[in-house]
Short mmCIF file of C-alpha atoms in Angstrom, two decimals:
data_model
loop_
_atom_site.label_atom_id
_atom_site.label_comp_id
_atom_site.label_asym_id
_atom_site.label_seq_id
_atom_site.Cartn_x
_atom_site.Cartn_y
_atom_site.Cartn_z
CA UNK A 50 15.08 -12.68 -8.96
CA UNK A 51 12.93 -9.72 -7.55
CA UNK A 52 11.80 -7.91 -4.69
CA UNK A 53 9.05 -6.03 -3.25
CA UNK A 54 9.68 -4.98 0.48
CA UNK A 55 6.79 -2.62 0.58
CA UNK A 56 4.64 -6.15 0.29
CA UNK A 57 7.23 -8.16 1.78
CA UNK A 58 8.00 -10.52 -1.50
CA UNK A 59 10.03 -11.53 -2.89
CA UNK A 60 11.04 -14.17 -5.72
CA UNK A 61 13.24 -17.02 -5.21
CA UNK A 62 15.12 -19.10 -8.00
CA UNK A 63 15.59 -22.13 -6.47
CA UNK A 64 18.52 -24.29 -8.98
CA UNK A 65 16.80 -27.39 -8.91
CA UNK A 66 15.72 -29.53 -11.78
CA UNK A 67 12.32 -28.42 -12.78
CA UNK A 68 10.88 -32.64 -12.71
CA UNK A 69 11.77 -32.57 -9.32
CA UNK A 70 9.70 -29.74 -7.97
CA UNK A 71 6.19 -29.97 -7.65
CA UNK A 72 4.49 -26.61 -8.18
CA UNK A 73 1.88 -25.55 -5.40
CA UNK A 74 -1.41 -23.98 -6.87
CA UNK A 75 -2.21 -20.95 -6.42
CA UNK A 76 -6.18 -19.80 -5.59
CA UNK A 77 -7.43 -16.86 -5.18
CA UNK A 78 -8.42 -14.31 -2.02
CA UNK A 79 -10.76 -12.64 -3.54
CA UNK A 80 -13.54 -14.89 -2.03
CA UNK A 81 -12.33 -16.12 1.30
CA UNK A 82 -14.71 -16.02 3.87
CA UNK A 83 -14.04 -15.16 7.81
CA UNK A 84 -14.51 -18.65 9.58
CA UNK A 85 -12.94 -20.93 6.69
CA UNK A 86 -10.20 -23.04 7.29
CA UNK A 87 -6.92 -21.82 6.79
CA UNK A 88 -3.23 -23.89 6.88
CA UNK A 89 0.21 -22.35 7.27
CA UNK A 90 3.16 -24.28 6.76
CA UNK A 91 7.19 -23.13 7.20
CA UNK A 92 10.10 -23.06 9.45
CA UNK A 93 8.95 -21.57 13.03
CA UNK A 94 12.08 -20.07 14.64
CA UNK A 95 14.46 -21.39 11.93
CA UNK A 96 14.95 -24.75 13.21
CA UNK A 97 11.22 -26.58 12.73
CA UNK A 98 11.03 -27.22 8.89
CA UNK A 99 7.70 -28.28 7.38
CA UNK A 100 5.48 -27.64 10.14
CA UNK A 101 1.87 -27.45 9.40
CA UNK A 102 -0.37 -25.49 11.46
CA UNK A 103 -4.28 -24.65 10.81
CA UNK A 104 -6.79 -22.88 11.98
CA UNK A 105 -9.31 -20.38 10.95
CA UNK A 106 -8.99 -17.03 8.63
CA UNK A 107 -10.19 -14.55 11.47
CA UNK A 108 -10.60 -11.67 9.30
CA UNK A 109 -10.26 -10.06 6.20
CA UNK A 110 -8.54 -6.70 5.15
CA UNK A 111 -6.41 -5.70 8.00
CA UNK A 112 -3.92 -3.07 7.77
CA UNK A 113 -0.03 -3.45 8.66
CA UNK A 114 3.10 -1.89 8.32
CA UNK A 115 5.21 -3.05 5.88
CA UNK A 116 9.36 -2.71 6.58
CA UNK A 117 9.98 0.43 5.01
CA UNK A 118 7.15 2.34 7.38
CA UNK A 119 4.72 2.23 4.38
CA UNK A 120 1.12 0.35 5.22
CA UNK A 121 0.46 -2.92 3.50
CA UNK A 122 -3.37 -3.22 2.89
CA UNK A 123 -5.86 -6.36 2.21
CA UNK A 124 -3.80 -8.30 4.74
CA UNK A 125 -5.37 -11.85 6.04
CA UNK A 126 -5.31 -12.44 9.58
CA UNK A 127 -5.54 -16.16 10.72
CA UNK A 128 -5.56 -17.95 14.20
CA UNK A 129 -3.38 -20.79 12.56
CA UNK A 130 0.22 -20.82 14.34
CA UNK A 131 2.33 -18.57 13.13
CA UNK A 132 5.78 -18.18 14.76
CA UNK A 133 8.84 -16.53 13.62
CA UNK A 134 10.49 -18.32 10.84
CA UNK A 135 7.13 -19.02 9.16
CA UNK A 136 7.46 -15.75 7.01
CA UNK A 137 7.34 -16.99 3.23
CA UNK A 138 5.20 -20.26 4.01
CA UNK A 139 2.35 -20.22 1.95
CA UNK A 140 -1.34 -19.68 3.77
CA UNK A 141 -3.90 -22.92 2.14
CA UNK A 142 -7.13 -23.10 2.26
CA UNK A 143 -8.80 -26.22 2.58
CA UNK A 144 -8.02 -27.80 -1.07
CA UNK A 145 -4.67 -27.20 -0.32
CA UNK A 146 -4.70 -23.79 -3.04
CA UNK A 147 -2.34 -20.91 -1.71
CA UNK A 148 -4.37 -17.73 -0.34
CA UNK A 149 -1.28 -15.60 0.55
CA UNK A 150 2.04 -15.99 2.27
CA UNK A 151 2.80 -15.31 5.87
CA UNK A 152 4.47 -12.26 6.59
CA UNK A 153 4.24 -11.25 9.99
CA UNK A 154 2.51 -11.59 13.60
CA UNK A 155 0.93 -9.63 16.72
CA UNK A 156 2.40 -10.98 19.91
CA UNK A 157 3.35 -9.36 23.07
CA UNK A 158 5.48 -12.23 23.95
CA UNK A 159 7.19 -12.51 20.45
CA UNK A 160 5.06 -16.18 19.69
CA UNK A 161 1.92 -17.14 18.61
CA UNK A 162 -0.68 -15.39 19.95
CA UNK A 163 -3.26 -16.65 17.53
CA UNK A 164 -3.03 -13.45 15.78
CA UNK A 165 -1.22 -14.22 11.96
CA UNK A 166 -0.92 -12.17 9.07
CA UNK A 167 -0.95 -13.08 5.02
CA UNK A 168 -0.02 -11.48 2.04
CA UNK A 169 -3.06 -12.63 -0.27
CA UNK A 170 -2.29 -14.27 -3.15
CA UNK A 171 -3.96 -11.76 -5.44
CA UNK A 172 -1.51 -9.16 -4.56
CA UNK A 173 1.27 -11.34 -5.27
CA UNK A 174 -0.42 -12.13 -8.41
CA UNK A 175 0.03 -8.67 -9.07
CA UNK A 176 3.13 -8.17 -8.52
CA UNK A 177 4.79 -10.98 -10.45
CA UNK A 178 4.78 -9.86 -13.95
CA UNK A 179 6.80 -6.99 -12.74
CA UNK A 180 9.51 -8.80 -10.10
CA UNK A 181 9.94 -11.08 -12.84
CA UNK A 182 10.69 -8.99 -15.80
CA UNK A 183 12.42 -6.01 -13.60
CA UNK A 184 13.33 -7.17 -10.85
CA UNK A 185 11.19 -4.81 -9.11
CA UNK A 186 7.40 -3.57 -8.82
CA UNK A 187 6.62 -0.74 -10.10
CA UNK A 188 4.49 1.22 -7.60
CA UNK A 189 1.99 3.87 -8.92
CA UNK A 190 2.80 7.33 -8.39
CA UNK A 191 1.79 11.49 -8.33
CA UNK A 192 4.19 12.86 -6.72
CA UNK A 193 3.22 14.42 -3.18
CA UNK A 194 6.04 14.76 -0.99
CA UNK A 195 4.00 16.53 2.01
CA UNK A 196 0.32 17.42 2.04
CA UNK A 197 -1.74 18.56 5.21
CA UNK A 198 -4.77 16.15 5.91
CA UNK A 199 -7.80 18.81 6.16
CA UNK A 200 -10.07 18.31 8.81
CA UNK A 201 -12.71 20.96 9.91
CA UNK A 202 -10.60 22.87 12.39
CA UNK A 203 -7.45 23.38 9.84
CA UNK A 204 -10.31 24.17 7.11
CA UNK A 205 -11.88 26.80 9.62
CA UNK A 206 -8.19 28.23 10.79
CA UNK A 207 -6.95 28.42 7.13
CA UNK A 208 -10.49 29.51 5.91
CA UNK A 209 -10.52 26.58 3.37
CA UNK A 210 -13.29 26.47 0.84
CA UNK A 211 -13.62 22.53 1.65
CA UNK A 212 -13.60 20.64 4.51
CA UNK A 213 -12.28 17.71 3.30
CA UNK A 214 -9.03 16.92 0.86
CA UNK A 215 -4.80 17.35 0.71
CA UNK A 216 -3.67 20.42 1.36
CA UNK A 217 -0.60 20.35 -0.92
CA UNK A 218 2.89 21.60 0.42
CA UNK A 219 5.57 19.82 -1.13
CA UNK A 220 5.66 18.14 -5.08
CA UNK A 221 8.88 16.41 -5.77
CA UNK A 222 10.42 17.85 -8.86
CA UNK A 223 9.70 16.23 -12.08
CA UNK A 224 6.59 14.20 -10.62
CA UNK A 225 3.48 13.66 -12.88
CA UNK A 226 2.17 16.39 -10.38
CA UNK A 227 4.91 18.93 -10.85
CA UNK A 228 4.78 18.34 -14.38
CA UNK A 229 1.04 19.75 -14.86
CA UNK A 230 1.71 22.53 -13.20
CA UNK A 231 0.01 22.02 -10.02
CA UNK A 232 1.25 23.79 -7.15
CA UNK A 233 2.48 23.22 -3.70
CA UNK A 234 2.30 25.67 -0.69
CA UNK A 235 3.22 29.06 -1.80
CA UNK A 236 3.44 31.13 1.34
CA UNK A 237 4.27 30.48 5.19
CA UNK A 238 1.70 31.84 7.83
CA UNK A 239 1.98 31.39 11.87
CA UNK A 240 -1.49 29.63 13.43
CA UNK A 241 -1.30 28.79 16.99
CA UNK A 242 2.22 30.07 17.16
CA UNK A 243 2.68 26.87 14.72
CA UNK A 244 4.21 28.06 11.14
CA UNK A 245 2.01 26.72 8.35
CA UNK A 246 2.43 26.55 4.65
CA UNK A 247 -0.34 27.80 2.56
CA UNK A 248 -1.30 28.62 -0.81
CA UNK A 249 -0.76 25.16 -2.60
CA UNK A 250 -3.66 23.41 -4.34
CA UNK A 251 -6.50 21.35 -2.41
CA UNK A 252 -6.15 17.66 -4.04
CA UNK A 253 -10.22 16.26 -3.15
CA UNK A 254 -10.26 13.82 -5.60
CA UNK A 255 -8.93 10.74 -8.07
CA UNK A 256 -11.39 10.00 -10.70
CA UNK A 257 -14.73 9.16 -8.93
CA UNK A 258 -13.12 8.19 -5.32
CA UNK A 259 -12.71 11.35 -2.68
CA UNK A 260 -9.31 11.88 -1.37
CA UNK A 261 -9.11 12.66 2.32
CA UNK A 262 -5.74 10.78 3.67
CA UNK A 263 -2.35 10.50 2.17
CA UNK A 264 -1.83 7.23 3.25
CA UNK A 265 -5.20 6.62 1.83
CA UNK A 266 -4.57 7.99 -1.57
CA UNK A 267 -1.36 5.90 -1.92
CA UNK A 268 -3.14 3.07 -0.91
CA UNK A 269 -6.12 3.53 -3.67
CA UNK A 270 -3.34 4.55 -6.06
CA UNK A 271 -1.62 0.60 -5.46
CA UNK A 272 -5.29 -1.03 -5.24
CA UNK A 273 -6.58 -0.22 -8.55
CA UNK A 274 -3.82 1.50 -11.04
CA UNK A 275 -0.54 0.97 -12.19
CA UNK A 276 2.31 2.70 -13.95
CA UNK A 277 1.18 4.22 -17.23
CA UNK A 278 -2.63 4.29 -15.97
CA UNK A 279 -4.38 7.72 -16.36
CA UNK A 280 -6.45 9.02 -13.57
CA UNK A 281 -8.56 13.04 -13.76
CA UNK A 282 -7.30 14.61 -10.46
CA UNK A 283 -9.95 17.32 -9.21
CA UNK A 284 -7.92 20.05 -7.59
CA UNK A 285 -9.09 23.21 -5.97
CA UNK A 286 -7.11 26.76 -6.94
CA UNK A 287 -7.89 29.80 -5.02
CA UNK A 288 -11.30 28.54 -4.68
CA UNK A 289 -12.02 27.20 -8.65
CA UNK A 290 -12.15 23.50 -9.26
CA UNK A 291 -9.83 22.37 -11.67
CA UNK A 292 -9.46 18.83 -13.17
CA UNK A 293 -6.24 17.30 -14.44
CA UNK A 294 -5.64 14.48 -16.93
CA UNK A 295 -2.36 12.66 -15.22
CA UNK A 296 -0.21 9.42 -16.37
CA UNK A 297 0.57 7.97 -13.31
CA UNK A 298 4.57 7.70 -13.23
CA UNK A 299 6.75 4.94 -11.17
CA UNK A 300 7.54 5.93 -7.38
CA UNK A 301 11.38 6.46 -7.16
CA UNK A 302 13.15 3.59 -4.66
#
């Protein structure tokens, strides 16, 4: 019916009569604790339906990459055994609620090494309406194609007035950026024998939250906005601050 791969979900119509079927509920992760008791349940290497595993939810927040190269954030890490073939099993806690849905492991051997990850359930809560309805989820978007993360020795070569923020290169065309007029790198300059684009706008911040990361702007763009949102960018130009009013538009596939 629809599919995210960024978040690794996707939703199944299964063509079985509804009084047959009895619905899991679904919790929430917004309160889990490290130490509570987690239980995953699926098909380790393809051939062990319904196994039930449990354990422990060993931390909270963890950061993977997804399968298109893109970071998944919020990620739960458990110690309950997760194998391959348990991707899509629902996490429980102990009530027997979902918290999330396995999605992938750490293991230098290629099994269980106590080291599980989860999709939590609030993301996939989030992402419903939309795989539903489109078919699809409709990630938030500005436009940068390829900014230069400024850290005190690029500020110091480049003579940036900030130490901190995107140093914009690359918009794509018609992006809610492009389309405000803000501008990517204008010139090329050699530093270090390394050719460097310059002259584009310093992106330092989204609303109230500084930017310092692309990664991490995308990331605080998915957390807390969707398609259609507004968000004041803070831009500097040549040295002036400037402040933008943009509608966040949908990230092409």
């Amino acid at each position: 019916v629809g599919l995210d791969q960024r978040n690794d979900i996707a939703v199944l119509k299964v063509d079985v009569p509804a009084e047959q079927l009895v619905p899991v509920e679904l919790g929430s992760s917004d309160s889990l604790k490290v130490g509570q008791r987690a239980i995953a349940i699926g098909n380790p290497f393809g051939q062990f339906g319904r196994t039930l595993t449990t354990g422990v939810i060993s931390a909270l927040d963890r950061t993977i990459e997804g399968s298109d190269g893109r970071t998944i954030t919020g990620i739960i890490q458990t110690d309950a055994a997760i194998n391959r073939g348990n991707s899509g099993g629902p996490l429980l806690d102990s009530s027997g609620r979902v918290i999330g849905i396995n999605t992938a492991i750490f293991s230098p051997t290629g099994t269980s090494a106590g080291v599980g990850f989860a999709v939590p359930v609030d993301t996939i809560k989030r992402l419903l309406p939309d795989l539903l309805t489109l078919g699809r989820y409709r990630h938030p978007w500005l436009g940068v194609r390829y900014a230069y993360e400024i850290k005190p020795g690029l500020a110091r070569l480049l003579e940036l007035p900030t130490q901190q923020g995107l140093l914009l290169v690359q918009l794509y065309r018609d992006s809610p950026l492009a389309h405000v007029d803000v501008r990517g790198a204008q010139r090329e300059v050699i530093v270090s024998n390394q050719r460097v684009y310059v002259g584009g706008d310093i992106l330092t911040r989204i609303d109230d939250t500084a930017v310092s990361t692309l990664d991490g702007m995308e990331t605080f763009l998915e957390d807390n906005y969707g398609v259609g949102d507004t968000v004041k960018v803070t831009l500097l130009r040549d040295g002036n601050v400037m402040t933008q009013e943009i509608t966040l538009g949908e990230e092409p596939n």
